XYZ file of C-alpha atoms in Angstrom:
426
model
C 0.065 -0.027 0.011
C 1.486 3.392 -1.017
C 1.893 6.279 1.352
C -0.658 8.272 -0.661
C -3.440 5.995 0.445
C -2.465 6.277 4.105
C -3.114 8.946 6.696
C -2.114 9.371 10.310
C -5.080 9.172 12.672
C -4.934 10.484 16.244
C -7.655 9.632 18.678
C -8.322 9.075 22.349
C -9.551 5.989 24.190
C -10.972 6.155 27.712
C -10.952 3.260 30.146
C -11.848 2.868 33.792
C -8.966 2.232 36.257
C -9.188 -0.309 39.125
C -7.217 1.555 41.648
C -6.808 0.361 45.201
C -7.649 2.801 48.061
C -3.897 3.656 48.468
C -3.610 4.219 44.735
C -6.686 6.514 44.770
C -5.050 8.472 47.526
C -1.718 8.734 45.643
C -3.426 9.779 42.382
C -5.620 12.434 44.213
C -2.361 13.841 45.676
C -0.835 14.162 42.253
C -3.946 15.926 40.875
C -4.004 18.446 43.627
C -0.252 19.020 43.161
C -0.758 19.592 39.383
C -3.485 22.090 40.183
C -1.159 23.841 42.577
C 1.545 24.054 39.923
C -1.023 25.707 37.635
C -1.955 28.229 40.269
C 1.705 29.111 41.095
C 2.430 29.496 37.408
C -0.554 31.901 37.107
C 0.660 33.929 40.114
C 4.150 33.979 38.674
C 2.853 35.135 35.325
C 0.846 38.077 36.923
C 3.930 39.210 38.859
C 6.513 38.969 36.108
C 7.080 41.827 33.612
C 6.134 40.983 30.045
C 9.733 40.682 28.894
C 10.489 37.902 31.468
C 7.438 35.739 30.815
C 9.410 33.026 28.977
C 9.273 29.276 29.029
C 12.783 29.011 30.476
C 12.017 31.421 33.402
C 8.773 29.573 34.099
C 10.546 26.204 34.175
C 13.123 27.620 36.614
C 10.224 28.862 38.791
C 8.608 25.353 38.826
C 12.018 23.789 39.834
C 12.381 26.221 42.635
C 8.768 25.541 43.821
C 9.558 21.841 43.932
C 12.369 22.548 46.311
C 10.352 24.881 48.523
C 7.033 23.068 48.695
C 7.307 19.511 49.977
C 3.964 18.058 48.775
C 4.765 18.966 45.100
C 7.278 16.088 45.250
C 4.381 13.506 44.630
C 3.864 15.042 41.147
C 6.287 13.494 38.574
C 8.575 15.890 36.866
C 7.212 15.171 33.388
C 3.639 15.839 34.513
C 4.745 19.216 35.919
C 6.299 20.064 32.514
C 2.966 19.059 30.898
C 1.225 21.568 33.152
C 3.730 24.247 32.080
C 3.230 23.577 28.338
C -0.652 23.457 28.818
C -0.560 26.822 30.627
C 1.409 28.547 27.900
C -0.774 26.915 25.247
C -3.777 28.359 27.082
C -2.373 31.933 26.616
C -1.722 31.266 22.938
C -5.319 30.162 22.573
C -6.427 33.300 24.260
C -4.288 35.520 22.020
C -5.562 33.875 18.985
C -9.210 34.511 20.168
C -10.079 30.784 20.556
C -10.513 30.824 24.437
C -10.735 33.187 27.455
C -7.674 34.067 29.399
C -6.452 31.221 31.840
C -7.414 31.776 35.483
C -6.819 30.221 38.946
C -8.227 26.698 39.466
C -10.260 26.188 42.503
C -10.252 23.068 44.503
C -13.958 22.349 44.192
C -14.764 23.321 40.593
C -11.736 21.999 38.834
C -11.699 18.509 37.253
C -8.880 16.568 38.845
C -6.411 15.284 36.195
C -2.850 14.217 35.818
C -0.980 14.055 32.513
C 1.468 11.230 31.467
C 3.123 12.924 28.407
C 5.236 10.006 27.258
C 3.716 6.704 26.181
C 6.875 4.717 26.887
C 6.287 5.344 30.656
C 2.989 3.367 30.599
C 4.291 -0.064 29.768
C 0.810 -1.338 28.795
C 0.233 -5.123 28.906
C -2.973 -7.026 28.086
C -3.652 -9.452 30.922
C -6.667 -11.311 29.364
C -9.787 -10.510 27.514
C -11.375 -8.016 29.942
C -8.332 -6.420 31.637
C -5.071 -4.775 30.985
C -2.225 -3.403 33.145
C -0.678 0.025 32.921
C 2.171 1.684 34.827
C 1.312 5.135 36.358
C 4.398 7.061 37.526
C 4.766 7.124 41.330
C 1.540 5.030 41.730
C 2.551 1.588 40.265
C 0.954 -1.010 38.140
C -2.757 -0.621 37.778
C -5.516 -2.625 36.097
C -7.861 -1.061 33.546
C -10.826 -2.316 31.605
C -9.717 -3.560 28.085
C -12.566 -2.511 25.771
C -10.494 -1.689 22.636
C -7.493 -3.239 20.944
C -4.582 -0.921 21.470
C -1.276 -0.896 19.586
C 0.979 -2.334 22.386
C 3.608 -5.001 22.487
C 4.546 -6.383 19.069
C 1.810 -4.462 17.468
C 3.397 -1.086 18.366
C 5.818 0.631 16.108
C 6.729 4.214 15.008
C 3.439 4.719 13.216
C 1.127 2.786 15.485
C 1.620 3.495 19.189
C 0.344 5.188 22.327
C 1.874 8.625 22.623
C 0.681 9.397 26.129
C -2.240 9.437 28.437
C -4.177 11.584 30.900
C -5.657 10.436 34.208
C -9.185 11.998 34.786
C -11.450 11.721 37.821
C -15.186 12.050 37.705
C -18.039 10.882 40.100
C -17.507 7.243 39.077
C -13.801 7.201 39.863
C -10.402 7.554 38.132
C -10.160 6.903 34.376
C -7.270 6.798 31.922
C -7.541 8.514 28.501
C -4.922 7.082 26.159
C -3.629 9.195 23.179
C -3.407 6.738 20.368
C -1.688 7.347 17.011
C -2.300 4.904 14.106
C -1.556 4.746 10.332
C -4.703 3.770 8.505
C -5.875 3.553 4.884
C -7.725 6.652 3.593
C -11.441 5.851 3.319
C -13.019 5.632 -0.073
C -15.585 8.417 -0.821
C -18.942 7.322 0.746
C -21.481 6.557 -1.918
C -24.485 6.657 0.429
C -27.412 9.199 0.047
C -27.537 12.710 1.334
C -29.574 13.426 4.543
C -30.654 16.413 6.552
C -30.893 16.264 10.280
C -33.149 18.191 12.651
C -32.305 17.936 16.442
C -34.991 18.371 19.110
C -36.183 17.465 22.477
C -39.189 15.252 22.083
C -37.614 13.692 19.042
C -33.830 13.960 19.629
C -32.718 13.259 15.850
C -35.093 13.390 12.887
C -33.741 12.595 9.363
C -35.090 13.935 6.039
C -36.010 10.452 4.833
C -38.448 9.927 7.673
C -36.074 7.963 10.031
C -35.937 8.980 13.675
C -33.597 8.248 16.540
C -35.147 8.254 20.047
C -34.130 7.186 23.426
C -35.679 6.411 26.835
C -35.098 8.621 30.006
C -31.480 8.507 31.081
C -32.424 7.597 34.643
C -35.040 5.044 35.659
C -37.989 6.178 37.823
C -36.394 4.685 40.855
C -33.098 6.587 40.096
C -35.040 9.752 39.489
C -36.787 9.431 42.783
C -33.599 8.704 44.536
C -31.975 11.771 42.934
C -34.844 14.090 44.018
C -34.607 12.665 47.551
C -30.863 13.356 47.676
C -31.229 16.812 46.326
C -33.899 17.636 48.883
C -31.724 16.270 51.604
C -28.764 18.321 50.442
C -30.860 21.576 50.383
C -32.157 20.792 53.816
C -28.625 20.257 55.274
C -27.339 23.273 53.436
C -30.092 25.452 54.798
C -29.207 24.542 58.364
C -25.452 25.170 57.885
C -24.305 28.247 59.611
C -22.396 30.920 57.514
C -18.771 30.184 57.328
C -19.253 26.674 58.779
C -17.392 23.874 57.019
C -19.442 21.307 55.006
C -20.025 18.231 57.006
C -19.095 14.655 55.880
C -22.650 13.736 55.608
C -23.385 16.609 53.152
C -20.248 15.713 51.218
C -21.457 12.178 50.970
C -24.827 13.371 49.723
C -23.168 15.563 47.091
C -21.140 12.566 46.038
C -24.207 10.386 45.669
C -25.906 13.102 43.526
C -22.819 13.472 41.357
C -22.708 9.675 40.926
C -26.278 9.521 39.559
C -25.723 12.486 37.200
C -22.530 10.896 35.943
C -24.368 7.669 35.231
C -26.931 9.521 33.249
C -24.114 11.264 31.202
C -22.496 7.929 30.506
C -25.784 6.579 29.115
C -26.132 9.790 26.990
C -22.661 9.286 25.550
C -23.270 5.652 24.785
C -26.502 6.445 22.849
C -24.779 9.304 20.971
C -21.833 7.160 20.031
C -24.140 4.336 18.668
C -26.415 6.746 16.877
C -23.733 8.893 15.198
C -21.863 5.721 14.062
C -25.145 4.291 12.454
C -25.765 7.569 10.580
C -22.100 7.895 9.439
C -22.193 4.322 8.054
C -25.428 4.868 6.241
C -25.226 8.334 4.575
C -22.515 9.909 2.498
C -23.450 13.553 3.028
C -24.883 14.648 6.411
C -26.306 18.293 6.728
C -27.152 19.945 10.138
C -28.248 23.270 11.301
C -25.635 25.847 12.505
C -27.076 26.218 15.968
C -25.517 28.444 18.679
C -26.523 26.489 21.615
C -24.982 28.855 24.171
C -27.427 31.519 23.088
C -30.323 29.150 23.068
C -29.845 28.275 26.779
C -29.378 31.801 28.140
C -31.519 32.664 31.194
C -34.681 34.651 30.851
C -34.497 36.302 34.241
C -33.664 39.764 32.679
C -32.717 42.715 34.901
C -34.304 44.568 37.786
C -35.566 47.364 35.546
C -36.782 44.839 32.840
C -37.526 41.474 34.463
C -38.062 38.455 32.181
C -41.159 36.540 31.601
C -41.853 32.751 31.955
C -38.541 32.317 33.650
C -39.382 28.846 35.196
C -40.433 27.575 31.834
C -37.446 28.872 30.024
C -35.269 27.353 32.682
C -36.843 23.905 32.201
C -36.316 24.313 28.356
C -32.732 25.148 29.005
C -32.222 22.006 31.045
C -33.833 19.884 28.347
C -31.659 21.386 25.569
C -28.497 20.965 27.637
C -29.426 17.345 28.416
C -29.609 16.443 24.838
C -26.123 17.837 24.124
C -26.777 18.866 20.549
C -23.227 20.320 20.128
C -21.602 17.058 21.168
C -23.726 15.211 18.642
C -22.548 17.371 15.769
C -18.870 16.993 16.841
C -19.241 13.152 16.943
C -20.867 13.251 13.426
C -18.096 15.428 11.970
C -15.266 13.013 12.777
C -17.253 9.884 12.157
C -18.506 10.907 8.773
C -14.982 11.855 7.778
C -13.682 8.478 8.937
C -16.216 6.597 6.780
C -15.457 8.758 3.746
C -18.505 11.064 4.064
C -18.882 14.642 4.640
C -20.820 16.982 7.158
C -22.136 20.425 6.216
C -23.900 23.187 8.288
C -26.642 25.469 6.891
C -28.258 28.433 8.377
C -30.838 27.600 11.036
C -33.463 30.430 10.826
C -36.961 29.363 9.699
C -36.118 25.771 9.048
C -38.974 24.687 11.350
C -41.422 27.393 10.107
C -40.944 26.925 6.412
C -43.055 24.401 4.425
C -40.793 21.736 2.782
C -43.313 21.163 -0.005
C -43.899 24.679 -1.241
C -41.159 26.724 0.417
C -43.485 29.428 1.876
C -43.534 30.683 5.473
C -47.137 31.203 6.626
C -48.217 32.146 10.112
C -49.750 29.469 12.179
C -48.388 26.522 10.232
C -47.044 24.846 13.564
C -50.422 23.764 14.937
C -48.532 21.921 17.741
C -45.011 21.040 18.649
C -45.244 17.850 16.726
C -47.438 18.569 13.645
C -46.777 20.989 10.782
C -49.686 22.060 8.625
C -49.026 24.521 5.760
C -51.538 27.315 5.598
C -50.708 28.186 2.036
C -54.079 27.631 0.147
C -52.275 26.197 -2.909
C -50.352 23.617 -0.777
C -51.943 22.370 2.363
C -49.113 19.876 3.026
C -49.123 18.300 6.525
C -46.758 16.015 8.333
C -44.330 15.676 11.209
C -42.794 19.016 12.285
C -39.428 17.353 12.817
C -39.504 15.654 9.411
C -40.506 18.986 7.771
C -37.576 20.777 9.442
C -35.110 18.016 8.291
C -36.251 18.153 4.788
C -35.738 21.991 4.891
C -32.172 21.500 6.153
C -31.244 19.197 3.363
C -32.965 21.559 0.729
C -30.794 24.416 2.009
C -27.630 22.425 1.315
C -28.826 21.496 -2.230
C -29.347 25.212 -2.858
C -25.731 25.848 -2.056
C -26.168 27.420 1.415
C -23.424 25.411 3.240
C -21.804 27.742 5.784
C -18.509 26.274 6.613
C -15.622 24.568 4.888
C -16.419 20.871 4.319
C -14.679 18.170 6.370
C -13.190 15.270 4.436
C -13.382 14.956 0.792
C -15.569 17.850 -0.312
C -14.601 21.429 -1.036
C -15.418 24.835 0.467
C -18.836 26.179 -0.530
C -19.670 29.837 -0.601
C -22.867 31.218 0.926
C -25.245 32.121 -1.766
C -28.410 34.341 -1.412
C -30.980 32.316 -3.178
C -34.714 32.727 -2.847
C -36.658 29.730 -1.617
C -38.065 27.450 -4.272
C -41.821 27.843 -4.798
C -42.241 24.119 -5.291
C -40.282 20.985 -4.634
């Protein structure tokens, strides 16, 4: 196989670690030390003049902090260097307009994580079908769930290898996210049909060919009742806490139980999204979605003191439903999955896709008789059908009119935005 038909693929794979209580304690200490190094770097950055904010000076400051602060010794030197590089990269992202300026990391709100920048330090071995072993610096050999074939042992080489990993802690415990690099064959252009996608709440994903993808509630009735009970208990204990008083162990335990149930719901959400986006990428060659700005859609309706908002509670419930569906993450998954299968993903303008009739192209008031049904009020048309299907057909039609907004991903070319009047008939 020639080099022209190969491409380098980089992706991540996350697995759950089976740490002992002593291992959990050691990893927690490393994560707190990494957060402290970040905060020390930020304080150093603010004190130093602009001319002395160099990588070499920051490295010297970290080495001095290791000598002065005893508990930083639990953090491996390479992990501290990874914090340094991440901090400088955060400032570059800020200067390029891709992110906000870096700030201090608090103990409560920061995700606990430790970086292992070099893959050779991991020494990964597969024990049997379900488990593997990985070496974590200053922690030791730890088992992890083997759910994906990794390029280790004889299968590892310069092109196919694990380049590093990151340890991340959530409500369900510590996980390891491997950074994998492989050399794979370029996918052939996907010959599947085009499809438009409309995302929603009642129907999470509706396709222009009439297919829909739905899911059940992420938590069972018993789990939802338990979550409500725990939230009420936490609110009751928080109400009786005096100002300035430390949070009790019981309240901490209640918060941990709440976080565990929410993490379980998120894992089920991710599993459904992975399976659904994979099925769509395998079936369709061109996938078209709306260019939604979800952050604007979930803004609060409280307003100001001078101009208070209306229907604040209803808007808050809608915001929770939108955030629970994670539309942005679905689009991200579709983007890289369609590219891997030789397909392409496009975005089109979102305004009026749910209000325009997909049969005649007119926008008439009152066409949305309900949340689920669309009935065209144009006397010459009168088309009726599912509102989600109608929106998905409009999304696909905008793409066929040449209204793709962004550069294509994969095999297609950049399309310019054209101002074209809607077709009067389809």
